mmCIF file of C-alpha atoms in Angstrom:
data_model
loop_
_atom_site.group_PDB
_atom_site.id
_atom_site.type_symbol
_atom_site.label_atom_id
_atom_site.label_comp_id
_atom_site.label_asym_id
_atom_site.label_seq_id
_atom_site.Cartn_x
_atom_site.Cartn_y
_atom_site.Cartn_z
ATOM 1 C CA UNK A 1290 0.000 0.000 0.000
ATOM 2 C CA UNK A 1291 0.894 3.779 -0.410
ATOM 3 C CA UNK A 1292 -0.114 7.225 0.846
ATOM 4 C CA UNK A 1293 -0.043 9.957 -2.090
ATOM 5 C CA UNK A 1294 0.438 13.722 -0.663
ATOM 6 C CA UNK A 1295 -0.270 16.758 -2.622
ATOM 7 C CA UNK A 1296 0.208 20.184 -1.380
ATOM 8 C CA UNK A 1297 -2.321 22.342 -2.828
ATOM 9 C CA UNK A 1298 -1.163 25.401 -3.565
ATOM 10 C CA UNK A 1299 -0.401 26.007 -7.086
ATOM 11 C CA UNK A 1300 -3.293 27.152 -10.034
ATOM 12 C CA UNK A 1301 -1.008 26.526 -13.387
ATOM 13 C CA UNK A 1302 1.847 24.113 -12.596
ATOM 14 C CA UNK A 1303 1.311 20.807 -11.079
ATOM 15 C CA UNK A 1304 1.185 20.855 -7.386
ATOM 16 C CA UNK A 1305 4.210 19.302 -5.163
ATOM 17 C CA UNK A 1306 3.350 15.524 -5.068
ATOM 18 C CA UNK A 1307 4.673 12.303 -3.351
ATOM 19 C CA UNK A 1308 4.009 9.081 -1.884
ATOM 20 C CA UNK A 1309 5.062 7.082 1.074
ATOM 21 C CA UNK A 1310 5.601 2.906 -0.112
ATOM 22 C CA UNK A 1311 7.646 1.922 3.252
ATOM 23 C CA UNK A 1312 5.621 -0.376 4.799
ATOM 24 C CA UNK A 1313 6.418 1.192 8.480
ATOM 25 C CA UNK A 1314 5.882 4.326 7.227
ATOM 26 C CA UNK A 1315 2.780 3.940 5.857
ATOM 27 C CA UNK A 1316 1.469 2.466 8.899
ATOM 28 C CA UNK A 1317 2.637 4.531 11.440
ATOM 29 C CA UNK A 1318 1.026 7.397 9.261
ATOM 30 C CA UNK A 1319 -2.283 5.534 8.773
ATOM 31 C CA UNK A 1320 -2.446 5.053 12.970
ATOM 32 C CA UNK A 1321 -1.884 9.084 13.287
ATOM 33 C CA UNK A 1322 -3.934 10.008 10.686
ATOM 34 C CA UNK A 1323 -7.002 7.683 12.501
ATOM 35 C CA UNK A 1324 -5.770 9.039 15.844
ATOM 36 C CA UNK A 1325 -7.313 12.584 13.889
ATOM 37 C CA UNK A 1326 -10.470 12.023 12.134
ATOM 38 C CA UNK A 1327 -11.708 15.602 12.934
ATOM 39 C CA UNK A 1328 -8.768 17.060 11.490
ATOM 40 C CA UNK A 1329 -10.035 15.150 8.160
ATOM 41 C CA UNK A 1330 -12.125 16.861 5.467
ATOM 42 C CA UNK A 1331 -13.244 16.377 1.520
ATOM 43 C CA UNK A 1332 -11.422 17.802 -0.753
ATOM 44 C CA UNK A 1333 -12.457 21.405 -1.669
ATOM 45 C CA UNK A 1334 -14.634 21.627 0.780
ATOM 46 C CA UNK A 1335 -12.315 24.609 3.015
ATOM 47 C CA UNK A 1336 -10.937 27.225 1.243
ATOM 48 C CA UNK A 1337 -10.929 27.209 -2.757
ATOM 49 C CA UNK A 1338 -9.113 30.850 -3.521
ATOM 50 C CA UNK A 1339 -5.598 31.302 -4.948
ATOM 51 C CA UNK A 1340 -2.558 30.237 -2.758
ATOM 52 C CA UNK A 1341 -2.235 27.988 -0.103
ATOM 53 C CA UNK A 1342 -5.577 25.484 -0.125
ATOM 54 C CA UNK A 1343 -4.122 22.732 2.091
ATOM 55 C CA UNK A 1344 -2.664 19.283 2.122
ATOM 56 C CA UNK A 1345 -4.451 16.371 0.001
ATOM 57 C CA UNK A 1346 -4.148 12.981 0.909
ATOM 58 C CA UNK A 1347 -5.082 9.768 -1.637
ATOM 59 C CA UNK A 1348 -5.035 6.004 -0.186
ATOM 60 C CA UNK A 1349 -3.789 3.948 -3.368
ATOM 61 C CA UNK A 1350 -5.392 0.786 -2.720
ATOM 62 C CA UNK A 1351 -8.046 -0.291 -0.745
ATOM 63 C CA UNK A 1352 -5.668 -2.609 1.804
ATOM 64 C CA UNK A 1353 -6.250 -2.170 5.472
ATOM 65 C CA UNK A 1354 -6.888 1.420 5.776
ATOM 66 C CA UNK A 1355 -8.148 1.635 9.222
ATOM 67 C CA UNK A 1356 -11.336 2.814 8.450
ATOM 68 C CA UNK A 1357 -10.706 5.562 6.720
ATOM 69 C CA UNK A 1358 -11.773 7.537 3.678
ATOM 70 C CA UNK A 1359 -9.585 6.909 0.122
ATOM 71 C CA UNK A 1360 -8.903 10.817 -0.182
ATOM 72 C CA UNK A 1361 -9.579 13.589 2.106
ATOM 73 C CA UNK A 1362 -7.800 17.324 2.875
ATOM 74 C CA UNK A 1363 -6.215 18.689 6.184
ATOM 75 C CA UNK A 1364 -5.299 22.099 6.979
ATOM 76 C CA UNK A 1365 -7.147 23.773 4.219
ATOM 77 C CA UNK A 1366 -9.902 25.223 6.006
ATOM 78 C CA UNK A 1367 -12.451 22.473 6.110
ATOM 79 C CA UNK A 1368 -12.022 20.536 8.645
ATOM 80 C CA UNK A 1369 -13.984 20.041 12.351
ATOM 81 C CA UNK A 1370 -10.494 20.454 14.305
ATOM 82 C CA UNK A 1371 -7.940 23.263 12.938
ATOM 83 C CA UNK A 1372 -5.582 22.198 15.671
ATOM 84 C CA UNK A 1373 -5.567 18.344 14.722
ATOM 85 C CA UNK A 1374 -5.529 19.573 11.223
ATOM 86 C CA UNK A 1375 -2.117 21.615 11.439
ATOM 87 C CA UNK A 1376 -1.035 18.986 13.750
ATOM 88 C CA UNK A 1377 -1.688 16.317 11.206
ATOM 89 C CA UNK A 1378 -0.246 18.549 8.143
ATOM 90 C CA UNK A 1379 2.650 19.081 9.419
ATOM 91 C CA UNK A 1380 3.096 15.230 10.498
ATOM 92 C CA UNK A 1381 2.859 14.654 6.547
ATOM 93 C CA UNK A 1382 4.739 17.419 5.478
ATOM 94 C CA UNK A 1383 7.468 15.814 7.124
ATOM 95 C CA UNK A 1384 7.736 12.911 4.742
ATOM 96 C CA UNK A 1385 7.903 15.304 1.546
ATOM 97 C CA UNK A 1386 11.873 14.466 -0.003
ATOM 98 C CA UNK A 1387 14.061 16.996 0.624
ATOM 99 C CA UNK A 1388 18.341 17.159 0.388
ATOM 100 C CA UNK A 1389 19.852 15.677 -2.428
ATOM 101 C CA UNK A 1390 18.278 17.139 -6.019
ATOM 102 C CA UNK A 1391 16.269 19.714 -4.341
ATOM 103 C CA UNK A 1392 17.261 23.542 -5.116
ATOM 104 C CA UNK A 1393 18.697 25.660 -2.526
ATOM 105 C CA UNK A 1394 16.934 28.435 -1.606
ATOM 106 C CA UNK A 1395 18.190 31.307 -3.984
ATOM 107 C CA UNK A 1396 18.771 34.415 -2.726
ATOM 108 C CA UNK A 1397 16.425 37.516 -3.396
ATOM 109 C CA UNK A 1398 17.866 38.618 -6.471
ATOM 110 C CA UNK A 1399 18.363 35.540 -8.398
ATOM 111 C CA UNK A 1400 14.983 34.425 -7.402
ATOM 112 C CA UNK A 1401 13.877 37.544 -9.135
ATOM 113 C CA UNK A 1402 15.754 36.716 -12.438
ATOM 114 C CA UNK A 1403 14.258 32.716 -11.749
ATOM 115 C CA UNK A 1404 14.958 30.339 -8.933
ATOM 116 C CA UNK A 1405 14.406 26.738 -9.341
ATOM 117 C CA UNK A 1406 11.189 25.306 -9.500
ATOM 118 C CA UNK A 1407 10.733 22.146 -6.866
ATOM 119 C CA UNK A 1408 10.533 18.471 -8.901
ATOM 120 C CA UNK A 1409 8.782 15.579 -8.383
ATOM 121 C CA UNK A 1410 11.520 13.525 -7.050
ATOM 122 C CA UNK A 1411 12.826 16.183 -4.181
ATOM 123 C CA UNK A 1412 12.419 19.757 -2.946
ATOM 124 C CA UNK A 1413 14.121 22.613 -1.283
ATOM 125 C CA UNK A 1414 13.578 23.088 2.338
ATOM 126 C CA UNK A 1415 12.772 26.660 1.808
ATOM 127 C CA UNK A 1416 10.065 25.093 0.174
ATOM 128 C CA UNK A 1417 8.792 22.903 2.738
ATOM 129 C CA UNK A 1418 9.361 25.600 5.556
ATOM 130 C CA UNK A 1419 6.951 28.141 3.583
ATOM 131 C CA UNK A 1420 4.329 25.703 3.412
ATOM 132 C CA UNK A 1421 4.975 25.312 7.440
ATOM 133 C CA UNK A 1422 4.435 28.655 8.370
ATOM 134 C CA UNK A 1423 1.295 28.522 5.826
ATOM 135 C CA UNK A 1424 0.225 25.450 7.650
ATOM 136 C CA UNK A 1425 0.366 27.901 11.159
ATOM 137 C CA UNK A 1426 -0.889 30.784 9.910
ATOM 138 C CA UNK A 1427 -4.293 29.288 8.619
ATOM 139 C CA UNK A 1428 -4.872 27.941 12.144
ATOM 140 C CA UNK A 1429 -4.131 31.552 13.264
ATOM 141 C CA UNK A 1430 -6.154 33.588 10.818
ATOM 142 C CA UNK A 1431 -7.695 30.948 8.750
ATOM 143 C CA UNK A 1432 -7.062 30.185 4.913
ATOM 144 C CA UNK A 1433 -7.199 32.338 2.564
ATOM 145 C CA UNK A 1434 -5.248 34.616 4.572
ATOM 146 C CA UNK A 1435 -2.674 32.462 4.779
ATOM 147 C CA UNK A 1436 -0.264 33.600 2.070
ATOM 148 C CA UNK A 1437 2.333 35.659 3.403
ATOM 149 C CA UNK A 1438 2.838 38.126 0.657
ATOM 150 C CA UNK A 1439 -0.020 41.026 0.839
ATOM 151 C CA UNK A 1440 -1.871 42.202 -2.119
ATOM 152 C CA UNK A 1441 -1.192 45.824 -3.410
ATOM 153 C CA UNK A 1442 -3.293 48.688 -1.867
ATOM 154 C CA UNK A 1443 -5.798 49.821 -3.989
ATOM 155 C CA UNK A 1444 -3.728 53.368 -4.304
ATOM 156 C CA UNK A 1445 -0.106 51.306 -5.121
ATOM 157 C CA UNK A 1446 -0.875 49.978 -8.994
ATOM 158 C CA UNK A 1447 0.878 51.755 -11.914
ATOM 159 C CA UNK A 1448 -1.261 54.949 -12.615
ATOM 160 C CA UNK A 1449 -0.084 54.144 -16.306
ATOM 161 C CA UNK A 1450 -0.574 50.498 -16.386
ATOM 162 C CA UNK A 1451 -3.979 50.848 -14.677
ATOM 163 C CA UNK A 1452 -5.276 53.044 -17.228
ATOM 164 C CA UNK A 1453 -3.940 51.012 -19.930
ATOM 165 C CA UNK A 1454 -5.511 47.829 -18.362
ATOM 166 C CA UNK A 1455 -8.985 50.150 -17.826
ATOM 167 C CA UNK A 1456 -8.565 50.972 -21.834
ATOM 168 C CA UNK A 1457 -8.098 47.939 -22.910
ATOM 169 C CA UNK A 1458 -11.527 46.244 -20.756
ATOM 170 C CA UNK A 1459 -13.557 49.340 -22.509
ATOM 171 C CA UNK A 1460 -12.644 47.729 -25.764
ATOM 172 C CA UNK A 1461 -15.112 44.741 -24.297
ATOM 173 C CA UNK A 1462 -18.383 46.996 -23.685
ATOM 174 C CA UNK A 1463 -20.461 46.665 -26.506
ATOM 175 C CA UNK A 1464 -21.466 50.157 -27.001
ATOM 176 C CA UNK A 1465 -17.846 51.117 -27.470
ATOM 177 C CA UNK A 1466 -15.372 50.343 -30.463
ATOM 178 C CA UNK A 1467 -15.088 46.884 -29.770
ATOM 179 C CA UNK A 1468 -11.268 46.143 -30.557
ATOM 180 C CA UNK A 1469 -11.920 42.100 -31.887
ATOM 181 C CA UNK A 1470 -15.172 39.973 -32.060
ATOM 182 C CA UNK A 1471 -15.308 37.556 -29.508
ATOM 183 C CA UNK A 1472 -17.608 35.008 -27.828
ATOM 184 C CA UNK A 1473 -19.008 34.493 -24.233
ATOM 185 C CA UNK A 1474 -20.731 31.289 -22.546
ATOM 186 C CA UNK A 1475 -22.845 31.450 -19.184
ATOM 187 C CA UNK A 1476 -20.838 30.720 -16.148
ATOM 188 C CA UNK A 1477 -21.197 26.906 -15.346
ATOM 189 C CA UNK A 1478 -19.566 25.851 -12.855
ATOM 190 C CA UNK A 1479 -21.081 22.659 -12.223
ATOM 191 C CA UNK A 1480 -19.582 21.290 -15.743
ATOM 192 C CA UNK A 1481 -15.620 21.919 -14.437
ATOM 193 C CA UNK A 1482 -17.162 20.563 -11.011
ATOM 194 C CA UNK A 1483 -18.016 17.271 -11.044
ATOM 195 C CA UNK A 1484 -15.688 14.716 -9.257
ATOM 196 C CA UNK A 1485 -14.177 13.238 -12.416
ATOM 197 C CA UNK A 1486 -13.382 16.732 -13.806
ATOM 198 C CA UNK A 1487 -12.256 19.240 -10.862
ATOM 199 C CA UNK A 1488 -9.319 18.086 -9.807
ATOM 200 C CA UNK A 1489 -7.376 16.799 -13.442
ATOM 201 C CA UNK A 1490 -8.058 19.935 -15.127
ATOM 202 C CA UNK A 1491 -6.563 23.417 -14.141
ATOM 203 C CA UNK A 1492 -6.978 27.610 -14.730
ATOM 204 C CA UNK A 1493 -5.214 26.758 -18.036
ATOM 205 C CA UNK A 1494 -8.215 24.345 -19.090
ATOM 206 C CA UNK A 1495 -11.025 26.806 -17.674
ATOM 207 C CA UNK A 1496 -9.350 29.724 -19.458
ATOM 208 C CA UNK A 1497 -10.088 28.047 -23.048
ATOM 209 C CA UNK A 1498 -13.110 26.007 -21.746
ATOM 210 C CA UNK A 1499 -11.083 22.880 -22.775
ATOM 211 C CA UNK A 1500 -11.409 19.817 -20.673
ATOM 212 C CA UNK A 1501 -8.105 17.861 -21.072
ATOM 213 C CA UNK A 1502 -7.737 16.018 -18.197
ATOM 214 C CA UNK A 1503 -4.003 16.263 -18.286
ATOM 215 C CA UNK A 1504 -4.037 19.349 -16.264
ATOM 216 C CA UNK A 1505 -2.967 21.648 -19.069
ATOM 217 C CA UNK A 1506 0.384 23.452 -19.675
ATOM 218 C CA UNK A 1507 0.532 26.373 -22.439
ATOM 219 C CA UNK A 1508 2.541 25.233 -25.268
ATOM 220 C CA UNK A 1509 3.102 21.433 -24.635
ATOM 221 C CA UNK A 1510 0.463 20.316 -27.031
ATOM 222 C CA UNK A 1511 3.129 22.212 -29.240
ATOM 223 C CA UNK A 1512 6.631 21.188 -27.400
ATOM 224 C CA UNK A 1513 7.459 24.090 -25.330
ATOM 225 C CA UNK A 1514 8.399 23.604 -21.773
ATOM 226 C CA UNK A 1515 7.718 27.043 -19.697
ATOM 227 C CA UNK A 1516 11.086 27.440 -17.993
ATOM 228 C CA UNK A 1517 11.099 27.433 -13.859
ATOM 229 C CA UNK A 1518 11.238 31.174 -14.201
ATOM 230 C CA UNK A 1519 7.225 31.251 -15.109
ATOM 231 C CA UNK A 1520 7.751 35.166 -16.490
ATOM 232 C CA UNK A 1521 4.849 36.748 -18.120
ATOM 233 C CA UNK A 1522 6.770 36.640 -21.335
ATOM 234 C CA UNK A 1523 7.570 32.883 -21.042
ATOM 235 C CA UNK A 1524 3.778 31.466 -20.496
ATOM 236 C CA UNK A 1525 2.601 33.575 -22.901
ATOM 237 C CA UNK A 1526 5.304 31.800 -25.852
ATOM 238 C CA UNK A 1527 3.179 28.849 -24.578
ATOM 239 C CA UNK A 1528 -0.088 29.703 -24.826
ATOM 240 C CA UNK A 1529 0.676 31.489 -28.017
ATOM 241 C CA UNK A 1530 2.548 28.182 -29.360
ATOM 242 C CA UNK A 1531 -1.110 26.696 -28.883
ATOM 243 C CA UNK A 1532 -2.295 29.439 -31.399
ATOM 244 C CA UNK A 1533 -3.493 32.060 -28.453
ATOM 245 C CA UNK A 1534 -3.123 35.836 -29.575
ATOM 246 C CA UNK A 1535 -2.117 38.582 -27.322
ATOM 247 C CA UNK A 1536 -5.576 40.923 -26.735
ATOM 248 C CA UNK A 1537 -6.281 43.545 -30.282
ATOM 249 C CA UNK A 1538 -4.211 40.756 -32.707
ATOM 250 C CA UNK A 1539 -7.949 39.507 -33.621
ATOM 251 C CA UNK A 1540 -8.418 35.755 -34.161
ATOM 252 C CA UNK A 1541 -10.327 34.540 -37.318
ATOM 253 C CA UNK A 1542 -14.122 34.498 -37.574
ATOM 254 C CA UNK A 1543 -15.108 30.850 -35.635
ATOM 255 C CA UNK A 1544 -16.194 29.914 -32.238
ATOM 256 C CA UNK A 1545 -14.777 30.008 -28.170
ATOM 257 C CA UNK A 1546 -12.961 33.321 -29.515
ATOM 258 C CA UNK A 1547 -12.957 33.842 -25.386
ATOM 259 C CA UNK A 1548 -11.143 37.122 -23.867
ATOM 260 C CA UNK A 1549 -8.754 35.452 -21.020
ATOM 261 C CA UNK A 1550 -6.063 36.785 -18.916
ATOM 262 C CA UNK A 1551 -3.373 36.159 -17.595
ATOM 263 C CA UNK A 1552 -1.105 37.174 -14.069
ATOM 264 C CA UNK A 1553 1.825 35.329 -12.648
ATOM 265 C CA UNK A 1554 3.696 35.296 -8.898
ATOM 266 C CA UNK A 1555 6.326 34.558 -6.683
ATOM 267 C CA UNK A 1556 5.293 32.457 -3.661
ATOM 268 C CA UNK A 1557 6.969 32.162 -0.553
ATOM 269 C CA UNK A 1558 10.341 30.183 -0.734
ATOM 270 C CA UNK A 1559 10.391 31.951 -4.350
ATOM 271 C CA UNK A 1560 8.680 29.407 -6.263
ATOM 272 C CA UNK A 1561 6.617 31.182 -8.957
ATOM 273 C CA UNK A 1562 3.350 30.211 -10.536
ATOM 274 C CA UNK A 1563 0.866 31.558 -13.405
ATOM 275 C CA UNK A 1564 -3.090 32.178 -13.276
ATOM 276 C CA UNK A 1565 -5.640 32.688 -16.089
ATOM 277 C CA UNK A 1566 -9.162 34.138 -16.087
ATOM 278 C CA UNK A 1567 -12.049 33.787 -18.355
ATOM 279 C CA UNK A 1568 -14.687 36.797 -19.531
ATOM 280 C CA UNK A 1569 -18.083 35.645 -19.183
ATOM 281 C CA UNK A 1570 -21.342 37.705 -20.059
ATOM 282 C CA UNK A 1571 -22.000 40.912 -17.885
ATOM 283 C CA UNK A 1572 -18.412 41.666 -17.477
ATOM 284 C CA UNK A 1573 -18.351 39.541 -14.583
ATOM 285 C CA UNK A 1574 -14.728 37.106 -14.829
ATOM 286 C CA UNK A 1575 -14.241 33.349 -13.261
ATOM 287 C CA UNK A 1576 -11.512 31.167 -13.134
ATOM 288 C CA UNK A 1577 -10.278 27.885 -11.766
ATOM 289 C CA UNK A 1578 -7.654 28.159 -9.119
ATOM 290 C CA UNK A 1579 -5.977 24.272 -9.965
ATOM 291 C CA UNK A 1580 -7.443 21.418 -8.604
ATOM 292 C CA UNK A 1581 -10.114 23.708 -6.841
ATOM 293 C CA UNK A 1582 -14.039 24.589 -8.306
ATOM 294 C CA UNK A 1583 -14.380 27.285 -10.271
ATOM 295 C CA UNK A 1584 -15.152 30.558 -8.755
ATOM 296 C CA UNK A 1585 -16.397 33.540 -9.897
ATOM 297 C CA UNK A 1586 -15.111 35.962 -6.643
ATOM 298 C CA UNK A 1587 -11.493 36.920 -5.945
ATOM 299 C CA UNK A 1588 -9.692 36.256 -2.742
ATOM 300 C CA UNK A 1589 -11.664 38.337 -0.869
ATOM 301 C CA UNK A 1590 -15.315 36.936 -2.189
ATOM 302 C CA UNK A 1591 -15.985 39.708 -4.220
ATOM 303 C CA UNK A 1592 -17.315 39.475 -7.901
ATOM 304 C CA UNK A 1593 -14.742 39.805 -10.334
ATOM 305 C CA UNK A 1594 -14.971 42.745 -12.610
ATOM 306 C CA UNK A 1595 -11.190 43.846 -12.998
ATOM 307 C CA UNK A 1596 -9.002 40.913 -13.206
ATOM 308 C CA UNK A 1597 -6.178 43.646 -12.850
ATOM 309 C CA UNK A 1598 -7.399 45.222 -9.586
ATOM 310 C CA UNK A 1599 -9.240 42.385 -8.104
ATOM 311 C CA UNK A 1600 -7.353 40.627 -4.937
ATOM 312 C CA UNK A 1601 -5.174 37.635 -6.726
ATOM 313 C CA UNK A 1602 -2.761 37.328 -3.963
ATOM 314 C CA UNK A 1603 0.184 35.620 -4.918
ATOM 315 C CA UNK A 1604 -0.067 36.156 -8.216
ATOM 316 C CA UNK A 1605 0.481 40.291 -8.485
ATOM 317 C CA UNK A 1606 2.259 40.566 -12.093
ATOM 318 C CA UNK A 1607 -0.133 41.228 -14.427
ATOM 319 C CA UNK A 1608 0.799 40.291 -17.897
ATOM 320 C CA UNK A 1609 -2.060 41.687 -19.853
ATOM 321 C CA UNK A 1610 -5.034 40.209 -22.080
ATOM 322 C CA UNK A 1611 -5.540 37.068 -24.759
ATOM 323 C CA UNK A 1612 -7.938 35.909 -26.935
ATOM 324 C CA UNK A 1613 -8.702 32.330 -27.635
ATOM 325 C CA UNK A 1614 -10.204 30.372 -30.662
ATOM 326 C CA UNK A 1615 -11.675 26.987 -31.493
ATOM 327 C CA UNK A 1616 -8.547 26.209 -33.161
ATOM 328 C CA UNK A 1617 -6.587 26.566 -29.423
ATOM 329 C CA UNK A 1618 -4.949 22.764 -29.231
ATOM 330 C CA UNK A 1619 -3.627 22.130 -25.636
ATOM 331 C CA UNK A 1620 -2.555 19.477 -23.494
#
């Protein structure tokens, strides 16, 4: 038997995963983690937002699991016990593989110009310490606030950039000189929802309304590989590679010509991610923070009507506006 973790916390990239095969191991995690049923909870149930969403646990077969559920979340918001919960999340975040093969942490300004993403086989202890003090902080002040790195006050964006971003959104009211044609579905949630669906499909996948299954990266479909980095610059070659167009280069007449954008950020421990959003009717925008439901609110529950100025915490580099097409391939 093994015990899969995940640590839920990215919206693009995969998330951190790894599994536990020693037999001793295993058990002496399976007695702990039925020693805490109340810290246990369904996945998705806590918080759903961007950043930190807790730690997911999957029971591979169906061995002698002392009674308990095949896959369930701790630490994320959901459960009975937030004590038992941290207590238990930090219990498994002790087995994630760390040392050999994992990055060091960089320092400040080469994480700026890229630090190493974490792989599946091992991870930096920076790493691994960021998600601890995550793990702390939601039992102080709950998820959601758990991120570490504060969105901008509403007075601290780029005058210039704001305005251009604010230009750019008129372009999408109908009464004005609508810059390219383009199409827009009712918000349904409950299709991207649905247990076989939610957690194998990503922002990526909502963005183009394109159920893979493969939890989509821009540009593989096509060969590219965004670099650890994650710049603006480098997931848009990706998504472009899959025949996306930067917002006002108008795609051909056709269908799911959808207005999407995109934002990246640096989390704690430096590891950077990307996020996409979708334009749905009324000007309202939704997207699909990873393995999470799809939401229609930002970070702080309100309705999303700027992607620019709404709160995204972590991700607080915007890198502007794209238009799909029925053409899109991704994978």
């Amino acid at each position: 038997m093994s015990i899969r973790i995940t640590v839920d916390i990215f919206s693009g990239i995969p998330n951190p995963t790894w599994e536990i095969h020693e037999p001793e191991k295993v058990r002496e995690l399976l007695e702990f983690m039925a020693g805490h049923r109340t810290a246990l909870a369904e996945p998705a149930t806590g918080y759903t937002g961007l950043g930190f969403r807790g730690i997911q646990v999957e029971l591979t077969d169906d061995l002698d699991t002392a009674g308990l559920p095949t896959e369930f979340e701790v630490a994320g918001d959901g459960s009975q016990d937030p004590y038992a919960a941290a207590e238990l999340a930090e219990r498994l975040l002790d087995t994630m593989p760390t040392g050999a093969g994992a990055a060091a942490e960089p320092p400040p300004d080469e994480t700026a110009a890229g630090g190493e993403q974490p792989t599946e086989e091992s991870y930096p202890e920076a790493f691994r310490d960021s998600v601890r003090e995550q793990i702390r902080h939601t039992v102080r002040e709950g998820a959601g606030g758990a991120m570490t790195i504060e969105p901008p006050e509403p007075g601290s964006f780029s005058e210039g950039s704001l305005l251009e971003v604010e230009k750019q959104l008129q372009t999408l009211v109908p009464s004005a000189a609508v810059a390219c044609a383009y199409d827009v579905t009712p918000y349904n949630p409950g299709f991207w929802n649905r247990p076989d669906t939610r957690p194998r499909n990503n922002c990526y996948n909502f963005a183009v309304n394109r159920r893979t299954n493969t939890f989509a990266q821009p540009g593989r479909a096509h060969g590219y590989t965004i670099p650890g980095t994650v710049r603006c610059n480098e997931v848009s070659i990706g998504a472009q590679r899959d025949g996306i167009r930067v917002w006002g280069n108008c795609q051909p007449q056709g269908t799911l010509r959808y207005v999407i954008a995109l934002v990246t950020g640096t989390f704690p421990g430096g590891f950077r991610d990307y996020h996409w959003y979708r334009l749905h009717p009324g000007g309202l925008w939704a997207h699909k923070p990873g393995r999470t439901p799809v939401r229609n609110v930002d970070n702080s529950g309100r309705p999303i009507r700027n992607p620019y100025t709404c709160d995204r915490r972590p991700y607080n580099e915007w890198c502007g506006l794209y238009q799909s097409h029925n053409s899109v391939t991704i994978r």
